[in-house]
């Protein structure tokens, strides 16, 4: 405002509107990506006489992603809201912990890729579970070990035995499968 003696300020609703637009654009991009994934998974075999096909899991994941992105697109939630309140109140220490957690999840992806190639499913699932539960989520060692063991055993029994999915094999998988097949 010229000549009023005050400074011109941006209305308080402008940042909120930009934030809502950003959330909607990001969600729309995720929806488009999920729809492309669903389209690609649609052509794969989902089930055969031998059990689940290579398209079952991508179809399930893509469908869930489409549904979730549609929900967020329709109901994006309150502006600047987190579980504990306003995002402006996040201090530097919490931001550092968040970045550290993100790095650990990225490291877990590398461990999954390398571990699957060299160690087999059980050992890789156990190591990744411990990495994430103990260090990324900061739970106790007992929780991490219990969760890692449960993840490995449940994954091996459900996928390798019941569904007959070819998991990356190591000595543990070969021993288990020789007992149950």
PDB file of N, CA and C in Angstrom, residues 34-111:
ATOM      1  N   UNK A  34       1.370 -44.174  -9.569  1.00  0.00           N
ATOM      2  CA  UNK A  34       0.703 -45.408  -9.143  1.00  0.00           C
ATOM      3  C   UNK A  34      -0.169 -45.971 -10.269  1.00  0.00           C
ATOM      4  N   UNK A  35      -0.833 -45.100 -11.017  1.00  0.00           N
ATOM      5  CA  UNK A  35      -1.638 -45.568 -12.139  1.00  0.00           C
ATOM      6  C   UNK A  35      -0.773 -46.191 -13.236  1.00  0.00           C
ATOM      7  N   UNK A  36       0.399 -45.618 -13.486  1.00  0.00           N
ATOM      8  CA  UNK A  36       1.323 -46.213 -14.455  1.00  0.00           C
ATOM      9  C   UNK A  36       1.780 -47.586 -13.951  1.00  0.00           C
ATOM     10  N   UNK A  37       2.092 -47.680 -12.657  1.00  0.00           N
ATOM     11  CA  UNK A  37       2.475 -48.969 -12.090  1.00  0.00           C
ATOM     12  C   UNK A  37       1.354 -49.991 -12.180  1.00  0.00           C
ATOM     13  N   UNK A  38       0.121 -49.555 -11.941  1.00  0.00           N
ATOM     14  CA  UNK A  38      -1.028 -50.442 -12.052  1.00  0.00           C
ATOM     15  C   UNK A  38      -1.222 -50.903 -13.492  1.00  0.00           C
ATOM     16  N   UNK A  39      -1.064 -49.989 -14.425  1.00  0.00           N
ATOM     17  CA  UNK A  39      -1.181 -50.319 -15.845  1.00  0.00           C
ATOM     18  C   UNK A  39      -0.114 -51.346 -16.254  1.00  0.00           C
ATOM     19  N   UNK A  40       1.118 -51.164 -15.779  1.00  0.00           N
ATOM     20  CA  UNK A  40       2.189 -52.103 -16.107  1.00  0.00           C
ATOM     21  C   UNK A  40       1.963 -53.466 -15.448  1.00  0.00           C
ATOM     22  N   UNK A  41       1.477 -53.466 -14.213  1.00  0.00           N
ATOM     23  CA  UNK A  41       1.241 -54.729 -13.502  1.00  0.00           C
ATOM     24  C   UNK A  41       0.038 -55.479 -14.069  1.00  0.00           C
ATOM     25  N   UNK A  42      -0.867 -54.749 -14.698  1.00  0.00           N
ATOM     26  CA  UNK A  42      -2.087 -55.368 -15.216  1.00  0.00           C
ATOM     27  C   UNK A  42      -1.783 -56.454 -16.247  1.00  0.00           C
ATOM     28  N   UNK A  43      -0.751 -56.270 -17.034  1.00  0.00           N
ATOM     29  CA  UNK A  43      -0.419 -57.230 -18.078  1.00  0.00           C
ATOM     30  C   UNK A  43       0.319 -58.460 -17.584  1.00  0.00           C
ATOM     31  N   UNK A  44       0.766 -58.461 -16.344  1.00  0.00           N
ATOM     32  CA  UNK A  44       1.499 -59.604 -15.809  1.00  0.00           C
ATOM     33  C   UNK A  44       0.535 -60.658 -15.260  1.00  0.00           C
ATOM     34  N   UNK A  45       0.985 -61.899 -15.281  1.00  0.00           N
ATOM     35  CA  UNK A  45       0.173 -62.990 -14.755  1.00  0.00           C
ATOM     36  C   UNK A  45       0.095 -62.879 -13.230  1.00  0.00           C
ATOM     37  N   UNK A  46      -1.140 -62.873 -12.708  1.00  0.00           N
ATOM     38  CA  UNK A  46      -1.319 -62.714 -11.266  1.00  0.00           C
ATOM     39  C   UNK A  46      -1.413 -64.045 -10.534  1.00  0.00           C
ATOM     40  N   UNK A  47      -1.917 -65.064 -11.195  1.00  0.00           N
ATOM     41  CA  UNK A  47      -2.054 -66.357 -10.535  1.00  0.00           C
ATOM     42  C   UNK A  47      -2.012 -67.450 -11.589  1.00  0.00           C
ATOM     43  N   UNK A  48      -1.433 -68.565 -11.224  1.00  0.00           N
ATOM     44  CA  UNK A  48      -1.400 -69.713 -12.120  1.00  0.00           C
ATOM     45  C   UNK A  48      -1.622 -70.966 -11.293  1.00  0.00           C
ATOM     46  N   UNK A  49      -1.530 -72.106 -11.919  1.00  0.00           N
ATOM     47  CA  UNK A  49      -1.702 -73.361 -11.191  1.00  0.00           C
ATOM     48  C   UNK A  49      -0.602 -73.573 -10.158  1.00  0.00           C
ATOM     49  N   UNK A  50       0.555 -72.978 -10.401  1.00  0.00           N
ATOM     50  CA  UNK A  50       1.679 -73.119  -9.478  1.00  0.00           C
ATOM     51  C   UNK A  50       1.605 -72.179  -8.288  1.00  0.00           C
ATOM     52  N   UNK A  51       0.696 -71.234  -8.298  1.00  0.00           N
ATOM     53  CA  UNK A  51       0.595 -70.277  -7.206  1.00  0.00           C
ATOM     54  C   UNK A  51       0.630 -68.852  -7.740  1.00  0.00           C
ATOM     55  N   UNK A  52       1.054 -67.924  -6.906  1.00  0.00           N
ATOM     56  CA  UNK A  52       1.041 -66.521  -7.328  1.00  0.00           C
ATOM     57  C   UNK A  52       2.034 -66.276  -8.459  1.00  0.00           C
ATOM     58  N   UNK A  53       1.600 -65.441  -9.382  1.00  0.00           N
ATOM     59  CA  UNK A  53       2.457 -65.101 -10.510  1.00  0.00           C
ATOM     60  C   UNK A  53       3.249 -63.834 -10.238  1.00  0.00           C
ATOM     61  N   UNK A  54       4.046 -63.425 -11.201  1.00  0.00           N
ATOM     62  CA  UNK A  54       4.895 -62.257 -11.005  1.00  0.00           C
ATOM     63  C   UNK A  54       4.121 -60.944 -10.951  1.00  0.00           C
ATOM     64  N   UNK A  55       2.851 -60.941 -11.306  1.00  0.00           N
ATOM     65  CA  UNK A  55       2.080 -59.704 -11.295  1.00  0.00           C
ATOM     66  C   UNK A  55       1.236 -59.497 -10.060  1.00  0.00           C
ATOM     67  N   UNK A  56       1.157 -60.494  -9.180  1.00  0.00           N
ATOM     68  CA  UNK A  56       0.279 -60.375  -8.014  1.00  0.00           C
ATOM     69  C   UNK A  56       0.731 -59.264  -7.080  1.00  0.00           C
ATOM     70  N   UNK A  57       1.962 -59.303  -6.656  1.00  0.00           N
ATOM     71  CA  UNK A  57       2.447 -58.306  -5.691  1.00  0.00           C
ATOM     72  C   UNK A  57       2.466 -56.902  -6.285  1.00  0.00           C
ATOM     73  N   UNK A  58       2.977 -56.698  -7.508  1.00  0.00           N
ATOM     74  CA  UNK A  58       2.900 -55.351  -8.076  1.00  0.00           C
ATOM     75  C   UNK A  58       1.463 -54.844  -8.214  1.00  0.00           C
ATOM     76  N   UNK A  59       0.522 -55.729  -8.518  1.00  0.00           N
ATOM     77  CA  UNK A  59      -0.880 -55.328  -8.630  1.00  0.00           C
ATOM     78  C   UNK A  59      -1.424 -54.882  -7.276  1.00  0.00           C
ATOM     79  N   UNK A  60      -1.109 -55.635  -6.234  1.00  0.00           N
ATOM     80  CA  UNK A  60      -1.575 -55.277  -4.895  1.00  0.00           C
ATOM     81  C   UNK A  60      -0.969 -53.935  -4.461  1.00  0.00           C
ATOM     82  N   UNK A  61       0.328 -53.789  -4.625  1.00  0.00           N
ATOM     83  CA  UNK A  61       1.001 -52.563  -4.202  1.00  0.00           C
ATOM     84  C   UNK A  61       0.489 -51.362  -4.995  1.00  0.00           C
ATOM     85  N   UNK A  62       0.375 -51.497  -6.299  1.00  0.00           N
ATOM     86  CA  UNK A  62      -0.103 -50.390  -7.130  1.00  0.00           C
ATOM     87  C   UNK A  62      -1.545 -50.032  -6.782  1.00  0.00           C
ATOM     88  N   UNK A  63      -2.376 -51.024  -6.515  1.00  0.00           N
ATOM     89  CA  UNK A  63      -3.765 -50.746  -6.135  1.00  0.00           C
ATOM     90  C   UNK A  63      -3.842 -49.996  -4.814  1.00  0.00           C
ATOM     91  N   UNK A  64      -3.053 -50.404  -3.845  1.00  0.00           N
ATOM     92  CA  UNK A  64      -3.025 -49.708  -2.559  1.00  0.00           C
ATOM     93  C   UNK A  64      -2.529 -48.271  -2.743  1.00  0.00           C
ATOM     94  N   UNK A  65      -1.497 -48.082  -3.551  1.00  0.00           N
ATOM     95  CA  UNK A  65      -0.970 -46.735  -3.798  1.00  0.00           C
ATOM     96  C   UNK A  65      -1.997 -45.850  -4.485  1.00  0.00           C
ATOM     97  N   UNK A  66      -2.736 -46.392  -5.444  1.00  0.00           N
ATOM     98  CA  UNK A  66      -3.790 -45.621  -6.109  1.00  0.00           C
ATOM     99  C   UNK A  66      -4.857 -45.228  -5.091  1.00  0.00           C
ATOM    100  N   UNK A  67      -5.300 -46.182  -4.277  1.00  0.00           N
ATOM    101  CA  UNK A  67      -6.342 -45.897  -3.288  1.00  0.00           C
ATOM    102  C   UNK A  67      -5.879 -44.837  -2.289  1.00  0.00           C
ATOM    103  N   UNK A  68      -4.663 -44.994  -1.776  1.00  0.00           N
ATOM    104  CA  UNK A  68      -4.169 -44.031  -0.791  1.00  0.00           C
ATOM    105  C   UNK A  68      -3.978 -42.641  -1.390  1.00  0.00           C
ATOM    106  N   UNK A  69      -3.481 -42.574  -2.616  1.00  0.00           N
ATOM    107  CA  UNK A  69      -3.291 -41.260  -3.228  1.00  0.00           C
ATOM    108  C   UNK A  69      -4.630 -40.602  -3.525  1.00  0.00           C
ATOM    109  N   UNK A  70      -5.650 -41.379  -3.878  1.00  0.00           N
ATOM    110  CA  UNK A  70      -6.978 -40.810  -4.073  1.00  0.00           C
ATOM    111  C   UNK A  70      -7.544 -40.270  -2.758  1.00  0.00           C
ATOM    112  N   UNK A  71      -7.327 -41.004  -1.674  1.00  0.00           N
ATOM    113  CA  UNK A  71      -7.798 -40.547  -0.364  1.00  0.00           C
ATOM    114  C   UNK A  71      -7.116 -39.234   0.015  1.00  0.00           C
ATOM    115  N   UNK A  72      -5.793 -39.161  -0.157  1.00  0.00           N
ATOM    116  CA  UNK A  72      -5.073 -37.935   0.192  1.00  0.00           C
ATOM    117  C   UNK A  72      -5.433 -36.798  -0.757  1.00  0.00           C
ATOM    118  N   UNK A  73      -5.725 -37.106  -2.003  1.00  0.00           N
ATOM    119  CA  UNK A  73      -6.121 -36.076  -2.957  1.00  0.00           C
ATOM    120  C   UNK A  73      -7.470 -35.475  -2.570  1.00  0.00           C
ATOM    121  N   UNK A  74      -8.389 -36.313  -2.117  1.00  0.00           N
ATOM    122  CA  UNK A  74      -9.710 -35.830  -1.725  1.00  0.00           C
ATOM    123  C   UNK A  74      -9.673 -35.181  -0.341  1.00  0.00           C
ATOM    124  N   UNK A  75      -8.984 -35.793   0.614  1.00  0.00           N
ATOM    125  CA  UNK A  75      -8.886 -35.274   1.976  1.00  0.00           C
ATOM    126  C   UNK A  75      -7.427 -35.078   2.355  1.00  0.00           C
ATOM    127  N   UNK A  76      -6.817 -33.949   1.992  1.00  0.00           N
ATOM    128  CA  UNK A  76      -5.381 -33.774   2.235  1.00  0.00           C
ATOM    129  C   UNK A  76      -5.006 -33.541   3.694  1.00  0.00           C
ATOM    130  N   UNK A  77      -5.940 -33.314   4.565  1.00  0.00           N
ATOM    131  CA  UNK A  77      -5.619 -33.071   5.965  1.00  0.00           C
ATOM    132  C   UNK A  77      -5.415 -31.586   6.239  1.00  0.00           C
ATOM    133  N   UNK A  78      -5.175 -31.263   7.487  1.00  0.00           N
ATOM    134  CA  UNK A  78      -4.980 -29.862   7.880  1.00  0.00           C
ATOM    135  C   UNK A  78      -3.621 -29.387   7.422  1.00  0.00           C
ATOM    136  N   UNK A  79      -3.524 -28.106   7.166  1.00  0.00           N
ATOM    137  CA  UNK A  79      -2.254 -27.515   6.763  1.00  0.00           C
ATOM    138  C   UNK A  79      -1.274 -27.516   7.921  1.00  0.00           C
ATOM    139  N   UNK A  80      -0.034 -27.811   7.636  1.00  0.00           N
ATOM    140  CA  UNK A  80       1.067 -27.760   8.598  1.00  0.00           C
ATOM    141  C   UNK A  80       0.817 -28.610   9.826  1.00  0.00           C
ATOM    142  N   UNK A  81       0.154 -29.716   9.680  1.00  0.00           N
ATOM    143  CA  UNK A  81      -0.161 -30.540  10.842  1.00  0.00           C
ATOM    144  C   UNK A  81       0.662 -31.824  10.823  1.00  0.00           C
ATOM    145  N   UNK A  82       1.173 -32.178  11.969  1.00  0.00           N
ATOM    146  CA  UNK A  82       1.841 -33.459  12.175  1.00  0.00           C
ATOM    147  C   UNK A  82       1.145 -34.143  13.337  1.00  0.00           C
ATOM    148  N   UNK A  83       1.633 -35.274  13.745  1.00  0.00           N
ATOM    149  CA  UNK A  83       1.014 -35.963  14.877  1.00  0.00           C
ATOM    150  C   UNK A  83       1.103 -35.136  16.148  1.00  0.00           C
ATOM    151  N   UNK A  84       2.230 -34.448  16.336  1.00  0.00           N
ATOM    152  CA  UNK A  84       2.423 -33.693  17.564  1.00  0.00           C
ATOM    153  C   UNK A  84       2.008 -32.231  17.429  1.00  0.00           C
ATOM    154  N   UNK A  85       1.583 -31.785  16.277  1.00  0.00           N
ATOM    155  CA  UNK A  85       1.158 -30.399  16.139  1.00  0.00           C
ATOM    156  C   UNK A  85       1.730 -29.752  14.907  1.00  0.00           C
ATOM    157  N   UNK A  86       2.196 -28.531  15.060  1.00  0.00           N
ATOM    158  CA  UNK A  86       2.637 -27.708  13.943  1.00  0.00           C
ATOM    159  C   UNK A  86       4.046 -28.082  13.499  1.00  0.00           C
ATOM    160  N   UNK A  87       4.260 -28.141  12.187  1.00  0.00           N
ATOM    161  CA  UNK A  87       5.580 -28.491  11.671  1.00  0.00           C
ATOM    162  C   UNK A  87       6.606 -27.395  11.911  1.00  0.00           C
ATOM    163  N   UNK A  88       6.149 -26.159  12.171  1.00  0.00           N
ATOM    164  CA  UNK A  88       7.094 -25.079  12.448  1.00  0.00           C
ATOM    165  C   UNK A  88       7.804 -25.275  13.783  1.00  0.00           C
ATOM    166  N   UNK A  89       7.255 -26.123  14.634  1.00  0.00           N
ATOM    167  CA  UNK A  89       7.846 -26.317  15.958  1.00  0.00           C
ATOM    168  C   UNK A  89       8.910 -27.411  15.983  1.00  0.00           C
ATOM    169  N   UNK A  90       9.275 -27.969  14.843  1.00  0.00           N
ATOM    170  CA  UNK A  90      10.302 -29.005  14.801  1.00  0.00           C
ATOM    171  C   UNK A  90      11.663 -28.347  15.002  1.00  0.00           C
ATOM    172  N   UNK A  91      12.379 -28.794  16.015  1.00  0.00           N
ATOM    173  CA  UNK A  91      13.683 -28.195  16.303  1.00  0.00           C
ATOM    174  C   UNK A  91      14.781 -28.894  15.490  1.00  0.00           C
ATOM    175  N   UNK A  92      15.966 -28.340  15.558  1.00  0.00           N
ATOM    176  CA  UNK A  92      17.095 -28.845  14.773  1.00  0.00           C
ATOM    177  C   UNK A  92      17.464 -30.268  15.170  1.00  0.00           C
ATOM    178  N   UNK A  93      17.356 -30.601  16.448  1.00  0.00           N
ATOM    179  CA  UNK A  93      17.701 -31.939  16.907  1.00  0.00           C
ATOM    180  C   UNK A  93      16.727 -32.976  16.327  1.00  0.00           C
ATOM    181  N   UNK A  94      15.446 -32.660  16.331  1.00  0.00           N
ATOM    182  CA  UNK A  94      14.456 -33.572  15.763  1.00  0.00           C
ATOM    183  C   UNK A  94      14.641 -33.702  14.255  1.00  0.00           C
ATOM    184  N   UNK A  95      14.972 -32.616  13.598  1.00  0.00           N
ATOM    185  CA  UNK A  95      15.228 -32.660  12.164  1.00  0.00           C
ATOM    186  C   UNK A  95      16.432 -33.549  11.861  1.00  0.00           C
ATOM    187  N   UNK A  96      17.469 -33.475  12.696  1.00  0.00           N
ATOM    188  CA  UNK A  96      18.645 -34.335  12.538  1.00  0.00           C
ATOM    189  C   UNK A  96      18.297 -35.806  12.712  1.00  0.00           C
ATOM    190  N   UNK A  97      17.444 -36.118  13.701  1.00  0.00           N
ATOM    191  CA  UNK A  97      17.016 -37.505  13.906  1.00  0.00           C
ATOM    192  C   UNK A  97      16.202 -38.003  12.714  1.00  0.00           C
ATOM    193  N   UNK A  98      15.369 -37.132  12.170  1.00  0.00           N
ATOM    194  CA  UNK A  98      14.571 -37.512  11.012  1.00  0.00           C
ATOM    195  C   UNK A  98      15.464 -37.818   9.813  1.00  0.00           C
ATOM    196  N   UNK A  99      16.458 -37.001   9.589  1.00  0.00           N
ATOM    197  CA  UNK A  99      17.381 -37.246   8.482  1.00  0.00           C
ATOM    198  C   UNK A  99      18.186 -38.516   8.708  1.00  0.00           C
ATOM    199  N   UNK A 100      18.587 -38.754   9.945  1.00  0.00           N
ATOM    200  CA  UNK A 100      19.321 -39.974  10.267  1.00  0.00           C
ATOM    201  C   UNK A 100      18.459 -41.211  10.001  1.00  0.00           C
ATOM    202  N   UNK A 101      17.195 -41.145  10.378  1.00  0.00           N
ATOM    203  CA  UNK A 101      16.278 -42.250  10.135  1.00  0.00           C
ATOM    204  C   UNK A 101      16.119 -42.487   8.644  1.00  0.00           C
ATOM    205  N   UNK A 102      15.993 -41.421   7.874  1.00  0.00           N
ATOM    206  CA  UNK A 102      15.867 -41.550   6.415  1.00  0.00           C
ATOM    207  C   UNK A 102      17.104 -42.221   5.832  1.00  0.00           C
ATOM    208  N   UNK A 103      18.280 -41.836   6.300  1.00  0.00           N
ATOM    209  CA  UNK A 103      19.524 -42.453   5.809  1.00  0.00           C
ATOM    210  C   UNK A 103      19.572 -43.942   6.144  1.00  0.00           C
ATOM    211  N   UNK A 104      19.086 -44.305   7.329  1.00  0.00           N
ATOM    212  CA  UNK A 104      19.075 -45.720   7.704  1.00  0.00           C
ATOM    213  C   UNK A 104      18.122 -46.521   6.829  1.00  0.00           C
ATOM    214  N   UNK A 105      17.001 -45.949   6.462  1.00  0.00           N
ATOM    215  CA  UNK A 105      16.087 -46.637   5.554  1.00  0.00           C
ATOM    216  C   UNK A 105      16.714 -46.784   4.173  1.00  0.00           C
ATOM    217  N   UNK A 106      17.441 -45.782   3.720  1.00  0.00           N
ATOM    218  CA  UNK A 106      18.167 -45.901   2.441  1.00  0.00           C
ATOM    219  C   UNK A 106      19.231 -46.989   2.525  1.00  0.00           C
ATOM    220  N   UNK A 107      19.960 -47.047   3.644  1.00  0.00           N
ATOM    221  CA  UNK A 107      20.949 -48.096   3.855  1.00  0.00           C
ATOM    222  C   UNK A 107      20.277 -49.472   3.856  1.00  0.00           C
ATOM    223  N   UNK A 108      19.070 -49.561   4.417  1.00  0.00           N
ATOM    224  CA  UNK A 108      18.342 -50.829   4.438  1.00  0.00           C
ATOM    225  C   UNK A 108      18.052 -51.314   3.025  1.00  0.00           C
ATOM    226  N   UNK A 109      17.770 -50.399   2.104  1.00  0.00           N
ATOM    227  CA  UNK A 109      17.547 -50.799   0.708  1.00  0.00           C
ATOM    228  C   UNK A 109      18.808 -51.401   0.096  1.00  0.00           C
ATOM    229  N   UNK A 110      19.953 -50.826   0.427  1.00  0.00           N
ATOM    230  CA  UNK A 110      21.220 -51.370  -0.073  1.00  0.00           C
ATOM    231  C   UNK A 110      21.468 -52.747   0.529  1.00  0.00           C
ATOM    232  N   UNK A 111      21.188 -52.898   1.824  1.00  0.00           N
ATOM    233  CA  UNK A 111      21.367 -54.196   2.487  1.00  0.00           C
ATOM    234  C   UNK A 111      20.435 -55.238   1.871  1.00  0.00           C
TER     235      UNK A 111
END
